[in-house]
PDB file of C-alpha atoms in Angstrom:
ATOM      1  CA  MET A   1      14.373   7.588  -6.497  1.00 82.00           C
ATOM      2  CA  LYS A   2      10.805   8.842  -6.209  1.00 86.00           C
ATOM      3  CA  ARG A   3       9.380   5.300  -6.141  1.00 89.00           C
ATOM      4  CA  LEU A   4      11.813   4.338  -3.264  1.00 91.00           C
ATOM      5  CA  HIS A   5      10.453   7.426  -1.230  1.00 92.00           C
ATOM      6  CA  THR A   6       6.954   6.353  -2.040  1.00 94.00           C
ATOM      7  CA  THR A   7       7.602   2.996  -0.935  1.00 94.00           C
ATOM      8  CA  ILE A   8       9.254   3.964   2.396  1.00 95.00           C
ATOM      9  CA  LEU A   9       6.506   6.541   3.089  1.00 95.00           C
ATOM     10  CA  SER A  10       3.948   4.033   2.199  1.00 95.00           C
ATOM     11  CA  ILE A  11       5.161   1.290   4.430  1.00 96.00           C
ATOM     12  CA  ILE A  12       5.376   3.810   7.370  1.00 96.00           C
ATOM     13  CA  LEU A  13       1.884   5.113   6.736  1.00 96.00           C
ATOM     14  CA  PHE A  14       0.335   1.704   6.378  1.00 95.00           C
ATOM     15  CA  SER A  15       2.153   0.404   9.465  1.00 96.00           C
ATOM     16  CA  THR A  16       0.977   3.343  11.479  1.00 96.00           C
ATOM     17  CA  LEU A  17      -2.545   2.998  10.281  1.00 95.00           C
ATOM     18  CA  TYR A  18      -2.710  -0.692  10.856  1.00 93.00           C
ATOM     19  CA  SER A  19      -1.165  -0.307  14.480  1.00 93.00           C
ATOM     20  CA  TRP A  20      -3.528   2.571  15.446  1.00 93.00           C
ATOM     21  CA  ALA A  21      -6.551   0.544  13.971  1.00 91.00           C
ATOM     22  CA  PHE A  22      -5.632  -2.653  15.792  1.00 88.00           C
ATOM     23  CA  TYR A  23      -4.300  -1.146  19.005  1.00 88.00           C
ATOM     24  CA  ILE A  24      -6.271  -2.224  22.335  1.00 85.00           C
ATOM     25  CA  PRO A  25      -5.898   0.302  25.166  1.00 85.00           C
ATOM     26  CA  VAL A  26      -4.663  -1.087  28.427  1.00 83.00           C
ATOM     27  CA  SER A  27      -7.966  -0.430  30.014  1.00 84.00           C
ATOM     28  CA  GLN A  28      -9.887  -2.763  27.704  1.00 85.00           C
ATOM     29  CA  ARG A  29      -7.255  -5.793  27.907  1.00 84.00           C
ATOM     30  CA  ALA A  30      -8.071  -8.894  29.385  1.00 86.00           C
ATOM     31  CA  PRO A  31      -5.881  -9.765  32.597  1.00 86.00           C
ATOM     32  CA  ASN A  32      -3.135 -12.081  32.165  1.00 83.00           C
ATOM     33  CA  THR A  33      -3.140 -11.902  28.345  1.00 84.00           C
ATOM     34  CA  TYR A  34      -0.198 -10.406  26.415  1.00 86.00           C
ATOM     35  CA  TYR A  35      -1.164  -7.941  23.884  1.00 86.00           C
ATOM     36  CA  PHE A  36       1.112  -6.175  21.312  1.00 87.00           C
ATOM     37  CA  GLY A  37       1.732  -2.557  22.063  1.00 88.00           C
ATOM     38  CA  PHE A  38       1.440   0.163  19.281  1.00 91.00           C
ATOM     39  CA  TRP A  39       5.396   0.029  18.528  1.00 94.00           C
ATOM     40  CA  GLU A  40       5.457  -3.764  18.547  1.00 94.00           C
ATOM     41  CA  THR A  41       2.599  -3.937  16.067  1.00 93.00           C
ATOM     42  CA  PHE A  42       4.264  -1.188  13.986  1.00 96.00           C
ATOM     43  CA  ILE A  43       7.573  -2.956  13.550  1.00 96.00           C
ATOM     44  CA  PHE A  44       5.903  -6.405  13.014  1.00 95.00           C
ATOM     45  CA  VAL A  45       3.832  -4.823  10.273  1.00 94.00           C
ATOM     46  CA  PHE A  46       6.571  -2.782   8.865  1.00 96.00           C
ATOM     47  CA  MET A  47       8.843  -5.725   8.558  1.00 96.00           C
ATOM     48  CA  PHE A  48       6.335  -7.918   6.854  1.00 91.00           C
ATOM     49  CA  SER A  49       5.023  -5.230   4.702  1.00 92.00           C
ATOM     50  CA  ILE A  50       8.507  -4.639   2.948  1.00 93.00           C
ATOM     51  CA  PRO A  51       8.289  -7.421   0.470  1.00 89.00           C
ATOM     52  CA  PRO A  52       4.603  -6.840  -0.934  1.00 88.00           C
ATOM     53  CA  PHE A  53       5.453  -3.081  -1.195  1.00 91.00           C
ATOM     54  CA  ILE A  54       8.537  -3.742  -3.022  1.00 91.00           C
ATOM     55  CA  ALA A  55       6.731  -6.043  -5.448  1.00 89.00           C
ATOM     56  CA  GLY A  56       3.997  -3.377  -5.819  1.00 88.00           C
ATOM     57  CA  ALA A  57       6.552  -0.687  -6.532  1.00 90.00           C
ATOM     58  CA  ILE A  58       7.957  -2.964  -9.370  1.00 92.00           C
ATOM     59  CA  ILE A  59       4.362  -3.534 -10.769  1.00 92.00           C
ATOM     60  CA  SER A  60       3.619   0.179 -10.439  1.00 92.00           C
ATOM     61  CA  MET A  61       6.147   0.959 -13.024  1.00 93.00           C
ATOM     62  CA  VAL A  62       4.535  -1.574 -15.299  1.00 94.00           C
ATOM     63  CA  ILE A  63       1.126   0.092 -14.696  1.00 94.00           C
ATOM     64  CA  ASP A  64       2.559   3.579 -15.427  1.00 90.00           C
ATOM     65  CA  MET A  65       4.102   2.337 -18.733  1.00 92.00           C
ATOM     66  CA  VAL A  66       0.672   0.710 -19.612  1.00 91.00           C
ATOM     67  CA  ILE A  67      -1.313   3.873 -18.693  1.00 90.00           C
ATOM     68  CA  LYS A  68       1.116   6.176 -20.734  1.00 88.00           C
ATOM     69  CA  ARG A  69       0.294   4.227 -23.762  1.00 91.00           C
ATOM     70  CA  ILE A  70      -3.517   4.713 -23.374  1.00 89.00           C
ATOM     71  CA  ASN A  71      -4.433   8.111 -24.637  1.00 84.00           C
ATOM     72  CA  ILE A  72      -6.888   9.577 -21.930  1.00 84.00           C
ATOM     73  CA  SER A  73      -7.676  13.119 -22.009  1.00 84.00           C
ATOM     74  CA  SER A  74      -9.724  13.245 -18.910  1.00 88.00           C
ATOM     75  CA  ASN A  75      -7.827  13.744 -15.657  1.00 89.00           C
ATOM     76  CA  PHE A  76     -10.702  11.919 -13.846  1.00 92.00           C
ATOM     77  CA  ALA A  77     -10.746   8.855 -16.166  1.00 91.00           C
ATOM     78  CA  HIS A  78      -6.834   8.725 -15.817  1.00 91.00           C
ATOM     79  CA  TYR A  79      -7.223   8.749 -11.919  1.00 94.00           C
ATOM     80  CA  LEU A  80      -9.865   6.190 -12.030  1.00 95.00           C
ATOM     81  CA  LEU A  81      -7.895   3.730 -14.417  1.00 94.00           C
ATOM     82  CA  GLN A  82      -4.693   4.072 -12.094  1.00 94.00           C
ATOM     83  CA  LEU A  83      -7.031   3.214  -8.995  1.00 96.00           C
ATOM     84  CA  ILE A  84      -8.458   0.188 -10.713  1.00 96.00           C
ATOM     85  CA  LEU A  85      -5.110  -0.937 -11.869  1.00 95.00           C
ATOM     86  CA  TYR A  86      -3.388  -0.347  -8.636  1.00 95.00           C
ATOM     87  CA  SER A  87      -6.123  -2.249  -6.757  1.00 96.00           C
ATOM     88  CA  LEU A  88      -5.953  -5.123  -9.240  1.00 95.00           C
ATOM     89  CA  ALA A  89      -2.239  -5.344  -8.798  1.00 94.00           C
ATOM     90  CA  ALA A  90      -2.830  -5.623  -4.972  1.00 94.00           C
ATOM     91  CA  CYS A  91      -5.303  -8.482  -5.644  1.00 93.00           C
ATOM     92  CA  ILE A  92      -2.694 -10.423  -7.882  1.00 91.00           C
ATOM     93  CA  ILE A  93       0.081  -9.886  -5.384  1.00 88.00           C
ATOM     94  CA  ILE A  94      -1.990 -11.160  -2.392  1.00 90.00           C
ATOM     95  CA  SER A  95      -3.207 -14.142  -4.657  1.00 90.00           C
ATOM     96  CA  VAL A  96       0.542 -15.023  -5.460  1.00 87.00           C
ATOM     97  CA  LEU A  97       1.376 -14.703  -1.810  1.00 84.00           C
ATOM     98  CA  PHE A  98      -1.648 -17.101  -0.904  1.00 85.00           C
ATOM     99  CA  VAL A  99      -0.436 -19.574  -3.562  1.00 85.00           C
ATOM    100  CA  PHE A 100       2.932 -19.948  -1.909  1.00 85.00           C
ATOM    101  CA  ASP A 101       1.451 -20.256   1.631  1.00 79.00           C
ATOM    102  CA  ASP A 102       1.332 -23.690   2.595  1.00 76.00           C
ATOM    103  CA  GLY A 103      -1.360 -23.603   5.308  1.00 76.00           C
ATOM    104  CA  PRO A 104      -5.083 -24.425   4.700  1.00 82.00           C
ATOM    105  CA  PHE A 105      -6.909 -22.047   2.343  1.00 81.00           C
ATOM    106  CA  ASP A 106      -9.696 -19.787   4.096  1.00 84.00           C
ATOM    107  CA  ILE A 107     -11.721 -17.474   1.764  1.00 89.00           C
ATOM    108  CA  ARG A 108     -12.425 -15.085   4.896  1.00 92.00           C
ATOM    109  CA  GLU A 109      -8.689 -14.769   5.552  1.00 89.00           C
ATOM    110  CA  PHE A 110      -7.915 -14.335   1.938  1.00 90.00           C
ATOM    111  CA  MET A 111     -10.638 -11.410   1.401  1.00 94.00           C
ATOM    112  CA  ILE A 112      -9.156  -9.699   4.436  1.00 92.00           C
ATOM    113  CA  PHE A 113      -5.840  -9.831   3.057  1.00 90.00           C
ATOM    114  CA  VAL A 114      -7.071  -8.620  -0.262  1.00 94.00           C
ATOM    115  CA  LEU A 115      -8.864  -5.738   1.541  1.00 94.00           C
ATOM    116  CA  PHE A 116      -5.516  -4.728   3.253  1.00 93.00           C
ATOM    117  CA  GLY A 117      -3.648  -5.216  -0.124  1.00 93.00           C
ATOM    118  CA  ILE A 118      -6.194  -2.698  -1.883  1.00 95.00           C
ATOM    119  CA  ILE A 119      -5.786  -0.275   1.020  1.00 95.00           C
ATOM    120  CA  ALA A 120      -2.051  -0.357   0.940  1.00 94.00           C
ATOM    121  CA  ALA A 121      -1.852  -0.147  -2.899  1.00 95.00           C
ATOM    122  CA  ASN A 122      -4.098   2.880  -2.679  1.00 96.00           C
ATOM    123  CA  ILE A 123      -1.973   4.480   0.032  1.00 96.00           C
ATOM    124  CA  TYR A 124       1.140   3.898  -2.324  1.00 96.00           C
ATOM    125  CA  LEU A 125      -0.913   5.370  -5.328  1.00 96.00           C
ATOM    126  CA  HIS A 126      -1.957   8.447  -3.423  1.00 96.00           C
ATOM    127  CA  ILE A 127       1.394   9.103  -2.021  1.00 96.00           C
ATOM    128  CA  LEU A 128       2.988   8.708  -5.505  1.00 95.00           C
ATOM    129  CA  LEU A 129       0.406  11.116  -6.837  1.00 95.00           C
ATOM    130  CA  ALA A 130       1.165  13.771  -4.118  1.00 96.00           C
ATOM    131  CA  LEU A 131       4.874  13.313  -4.493  1.00 94.00           C
ATOM    132  CA  ASN A 132       4.490  13.892  -8.382  1.00 92.00           C
ATOM    133  CA  LYS A 133       2.443  16.977  -7.613  1.00 93.00           C
ATOM    134  CA  ILE A 134       4.972  18.347  -5.263  1.00 93.00           C
ATOM    135  CA  HIS A 135       7.735  17.569  -7.748  1.00 90.00           C
ATOM    136  CA  VAL A 136       5.868  19.452 -10.493  1.00 89.00           C
ATOM    137  CA  LEU A 137       5.201  22.357  -8.175  1.00 89.00           C
ATOM    138  CA  LEU A 138       8.949  22.655  -7.138  1.00 86.00           C
ATOM    139  CA  LEU A 139      10.138  22.407 -10.676  1.00 85.00           C
ATOM    140  CA  ASN A 140       7.726  25.164 -11.804  1.00 83.00           C
ATOM    141  CA  ARG A 141       8.722  27.342  -8.883  1.00 83.00           C
ATOM    142  CA  TYR A 142      12.602  27.090  -9.190  1.00 81.00           C
ATOM    143  CA  SER A 143      12.972  26.675 -12.766  1.00 75.00           C
ATOM    144  CA  LYS A 144      12.053  30.254 -13.441  1.00 64.00           C
TER     145      LYS A 144
END
């Protein structure tokens, strides 16, 4: 259930950040040209983010199982390993999506998508870490 909440919150946050970053104010728009508004961009990004985030949630379970098998005593090393593995998983997901794309391959476009994938994976990771911390705090507070 925690991963479902993490996935939903991650999609909402990623869509919001993307829509905010690429929003063009009305005063800067060219005349007679249509621009997506904030909410149109949000809905568009939200819908198209669902499949990669679901794939990422499934892969995150595998990553967490792998990390549990590795005995790391340092919290920082544990965090760094998670950061690297989640970013690598994003690169793999984006690569798979590009393999199924039947359009011409453009390395610049691919790198931009990889960057967005890494950002999305790190948003997911940090929301998951925050929810885990909140869960532990609530258990400690109400289990007494």
